Coordinates of C-alpha atoms in Angstrom, one line a residue:
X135 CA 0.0 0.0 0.0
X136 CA 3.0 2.5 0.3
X137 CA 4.5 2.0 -2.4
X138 CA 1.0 3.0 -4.4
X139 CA 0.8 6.3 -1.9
X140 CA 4.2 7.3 -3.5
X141 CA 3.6 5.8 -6.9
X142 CA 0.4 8.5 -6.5
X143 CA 2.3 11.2 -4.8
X144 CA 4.8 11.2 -7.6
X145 CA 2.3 11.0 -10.5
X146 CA 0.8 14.0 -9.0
X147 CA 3.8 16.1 -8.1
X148 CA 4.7 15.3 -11.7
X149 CA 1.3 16.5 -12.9
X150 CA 1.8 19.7 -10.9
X151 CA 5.1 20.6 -11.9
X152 CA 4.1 20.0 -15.9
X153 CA 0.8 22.1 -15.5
X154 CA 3.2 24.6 -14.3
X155 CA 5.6 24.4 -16.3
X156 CA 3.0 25.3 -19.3
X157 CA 1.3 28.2 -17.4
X158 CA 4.8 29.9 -16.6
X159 CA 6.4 28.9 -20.8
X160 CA 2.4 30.3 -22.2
X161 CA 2.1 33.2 -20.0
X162 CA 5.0 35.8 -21.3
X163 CA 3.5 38.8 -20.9
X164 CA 5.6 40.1 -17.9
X165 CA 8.9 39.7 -19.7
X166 CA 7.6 41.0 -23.5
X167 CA 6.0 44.0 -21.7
X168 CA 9.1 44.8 -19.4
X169 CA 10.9 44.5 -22.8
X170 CA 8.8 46.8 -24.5
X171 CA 8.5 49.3 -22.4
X172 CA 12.3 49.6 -21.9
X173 CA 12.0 49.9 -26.0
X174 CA 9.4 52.3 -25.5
X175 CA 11.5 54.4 -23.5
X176 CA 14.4 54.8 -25.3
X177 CA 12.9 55.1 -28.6
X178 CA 11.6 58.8 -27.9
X179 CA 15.2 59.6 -27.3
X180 CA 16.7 57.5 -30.0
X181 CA 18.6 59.2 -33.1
X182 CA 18.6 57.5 -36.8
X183 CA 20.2 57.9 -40.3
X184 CA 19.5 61.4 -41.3
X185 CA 18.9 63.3 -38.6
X186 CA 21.4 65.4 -36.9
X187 CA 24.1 63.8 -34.3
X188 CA 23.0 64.7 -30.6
X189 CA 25.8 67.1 -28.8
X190 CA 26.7 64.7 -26.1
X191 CA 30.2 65.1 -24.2
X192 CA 31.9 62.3 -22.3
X193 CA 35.4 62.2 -20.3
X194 CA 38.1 60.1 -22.0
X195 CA 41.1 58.4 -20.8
X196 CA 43.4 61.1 -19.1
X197 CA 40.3 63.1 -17.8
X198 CA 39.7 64.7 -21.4
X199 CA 36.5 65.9 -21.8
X200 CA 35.4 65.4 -25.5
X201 CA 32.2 66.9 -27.2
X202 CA 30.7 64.7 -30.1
X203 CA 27.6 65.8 -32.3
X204 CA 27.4 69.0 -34.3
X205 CA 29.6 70.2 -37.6
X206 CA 33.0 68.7 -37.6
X207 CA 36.0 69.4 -39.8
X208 CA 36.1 65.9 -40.4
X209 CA 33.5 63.0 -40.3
X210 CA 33.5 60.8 -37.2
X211 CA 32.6 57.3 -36.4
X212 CA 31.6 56.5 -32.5
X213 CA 32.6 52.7 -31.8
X214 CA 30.4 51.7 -28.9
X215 CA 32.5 49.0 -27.3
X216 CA 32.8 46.3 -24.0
X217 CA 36.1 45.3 -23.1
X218 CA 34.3 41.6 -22.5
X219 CA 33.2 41.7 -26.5
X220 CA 34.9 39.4 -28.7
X221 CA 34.0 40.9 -31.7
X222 CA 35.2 44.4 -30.3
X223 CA 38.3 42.4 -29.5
X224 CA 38.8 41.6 -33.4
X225 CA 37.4 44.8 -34.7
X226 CA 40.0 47.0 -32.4
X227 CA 43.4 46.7 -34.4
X228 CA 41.2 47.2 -37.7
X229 CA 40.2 50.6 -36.0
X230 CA 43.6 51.6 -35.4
X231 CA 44.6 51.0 -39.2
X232 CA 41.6 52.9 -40.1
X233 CA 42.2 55.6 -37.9
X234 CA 46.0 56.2 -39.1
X235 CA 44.7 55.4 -43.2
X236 CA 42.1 57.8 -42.7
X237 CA 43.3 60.5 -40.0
X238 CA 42.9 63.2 -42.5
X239 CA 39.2 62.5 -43.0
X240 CA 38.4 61.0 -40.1
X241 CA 37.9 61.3 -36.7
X242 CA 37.1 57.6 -35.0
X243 CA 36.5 57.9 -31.2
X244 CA 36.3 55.2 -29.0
X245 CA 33.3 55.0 -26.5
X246 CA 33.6 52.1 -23.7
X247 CA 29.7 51.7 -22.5
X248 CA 31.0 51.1 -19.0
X249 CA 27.1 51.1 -17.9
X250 CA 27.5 47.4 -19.7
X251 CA 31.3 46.9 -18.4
X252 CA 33.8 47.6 -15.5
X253 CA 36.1 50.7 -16.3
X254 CA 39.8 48.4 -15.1
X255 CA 38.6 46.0 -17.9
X256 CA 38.3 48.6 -20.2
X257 CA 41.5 50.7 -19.4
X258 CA 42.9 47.3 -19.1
X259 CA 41.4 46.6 -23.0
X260 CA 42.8 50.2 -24.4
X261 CA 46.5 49.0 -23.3
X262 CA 46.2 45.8 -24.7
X263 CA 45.3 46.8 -28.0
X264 CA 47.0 49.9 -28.2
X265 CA 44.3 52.2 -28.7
X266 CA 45.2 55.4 -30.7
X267 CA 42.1 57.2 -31.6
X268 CA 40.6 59.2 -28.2
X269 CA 38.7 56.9 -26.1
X270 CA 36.0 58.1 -23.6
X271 CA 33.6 56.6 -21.3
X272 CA 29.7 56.4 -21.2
X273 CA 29.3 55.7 -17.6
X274 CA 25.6 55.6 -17.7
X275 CA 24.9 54.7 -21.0
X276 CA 22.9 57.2 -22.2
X277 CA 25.0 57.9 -25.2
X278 CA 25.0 54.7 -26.2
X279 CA 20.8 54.2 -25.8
X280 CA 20.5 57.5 -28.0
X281 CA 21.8 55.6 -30.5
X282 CA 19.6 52.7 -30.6
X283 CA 22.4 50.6 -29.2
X284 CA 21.6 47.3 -28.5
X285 CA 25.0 44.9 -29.2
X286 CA 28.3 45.5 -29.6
X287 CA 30.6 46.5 -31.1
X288 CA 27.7 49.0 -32.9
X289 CA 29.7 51.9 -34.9
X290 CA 28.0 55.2 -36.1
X291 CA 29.1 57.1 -39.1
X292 CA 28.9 60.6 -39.0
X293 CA 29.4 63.6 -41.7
X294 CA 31.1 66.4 -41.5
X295 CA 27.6 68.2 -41.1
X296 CA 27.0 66.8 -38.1
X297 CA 24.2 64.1 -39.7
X298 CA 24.0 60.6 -39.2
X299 CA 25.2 58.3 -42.1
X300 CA 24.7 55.4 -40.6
X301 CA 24.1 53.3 -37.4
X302 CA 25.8 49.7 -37.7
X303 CA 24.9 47.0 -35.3
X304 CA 27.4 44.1 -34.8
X305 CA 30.5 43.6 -36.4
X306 CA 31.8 43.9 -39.9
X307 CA 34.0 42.9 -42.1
X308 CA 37.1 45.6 -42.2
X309 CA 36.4 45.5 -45.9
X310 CA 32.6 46.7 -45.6
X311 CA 33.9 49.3 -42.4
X312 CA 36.1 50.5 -45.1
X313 CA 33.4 50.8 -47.6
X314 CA 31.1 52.6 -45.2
X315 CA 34.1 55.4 -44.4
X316 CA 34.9 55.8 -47.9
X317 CA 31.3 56.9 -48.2
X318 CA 31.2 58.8 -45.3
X319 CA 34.6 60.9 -45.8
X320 CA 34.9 61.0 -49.8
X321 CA 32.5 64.1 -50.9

């Protein structure tokens, strides 16, 4: 007779657990909502292609304070970067090259989102890879949410105008980053 009690007891705890399990995996409203509404609340603030950069200014390595948005002499492209980002890992030395190929025409500033990182592992990052465009840090993230960013590295081409080229998500190719300079700097 015990051994059908816990034959039972197990067939219902089994019962239980699966009739919760469906409830909880059908019932996503909390976490699409949340999701949304995060959406929802950066999107009034987002920038896109077209429109002018936002004036935003941010303290870089050394304390420099740098201003980006607004007419430049040259264009710009804002890398949004974690030092815990492989791709940003493989993408850095391709920035450097770009930098020195293009320094006439282009400005590339670094921006660590250290809202998404820890500032050692980035000033750790910058050494390692010999960073030498300007660096800064976005310690809140706010920069980086103007922008729509979601992943990393996501790299924003700006003209000389001041207007938005282009917002890139995720890595490319430094044949296709080259393309989208070229575009960007060559009138």
């Amino acid at each position: 007779m015990k051994a059908v009690n816990k034959r039972n007891l197990t067939v219902i705890a089994l019962v239980v657990f699966l009739v919760v399990l469906v409830l909880w995996r059908n019932n996503p409203a909390e976490s699409v909502s949340v999701f949304q509404q995060q959406n929802e609340s950066t999107a009034g603030n987002a920038v896109k292609a077209g429109q002018l950069a936002p004036e935003s200014t941010l303290q870089g390595v050394g304390g420099k304070t740098y201003t980006i948005g607004g007419p430049k002499e040259k264009a710009v492209l804002l890398n949004f970067w974690a030092s815990w980002c492989d791709p940003c890992k493989l993408e850095a030395p391709e920035l450097n090259a770009l930098a020195e190929k293009y320094k006439n025409s282009l400005d590339i500033y670094g921006i660590n989102v250290t809202s998404h990182d820890y500032k050692p592992n980035a000033e750790r990052f910058i050494k390692k890879y010999s960073l030498t465009f300007p660096v800064m840090f976005d310690l809140k993230g706010d920069v980086f949410a103007q922008y729509r960013g979601i992943a990393f590295p996501t790299n924003v081409l700006i003209d000389k105008n001041g207007v938005i080229s282009e917002i890139v998500l995720g890595l490319l190719t430094p044949e296709e980053l080259e393309e989208k300079i070229k575009a960007v700097t060559e009138p």
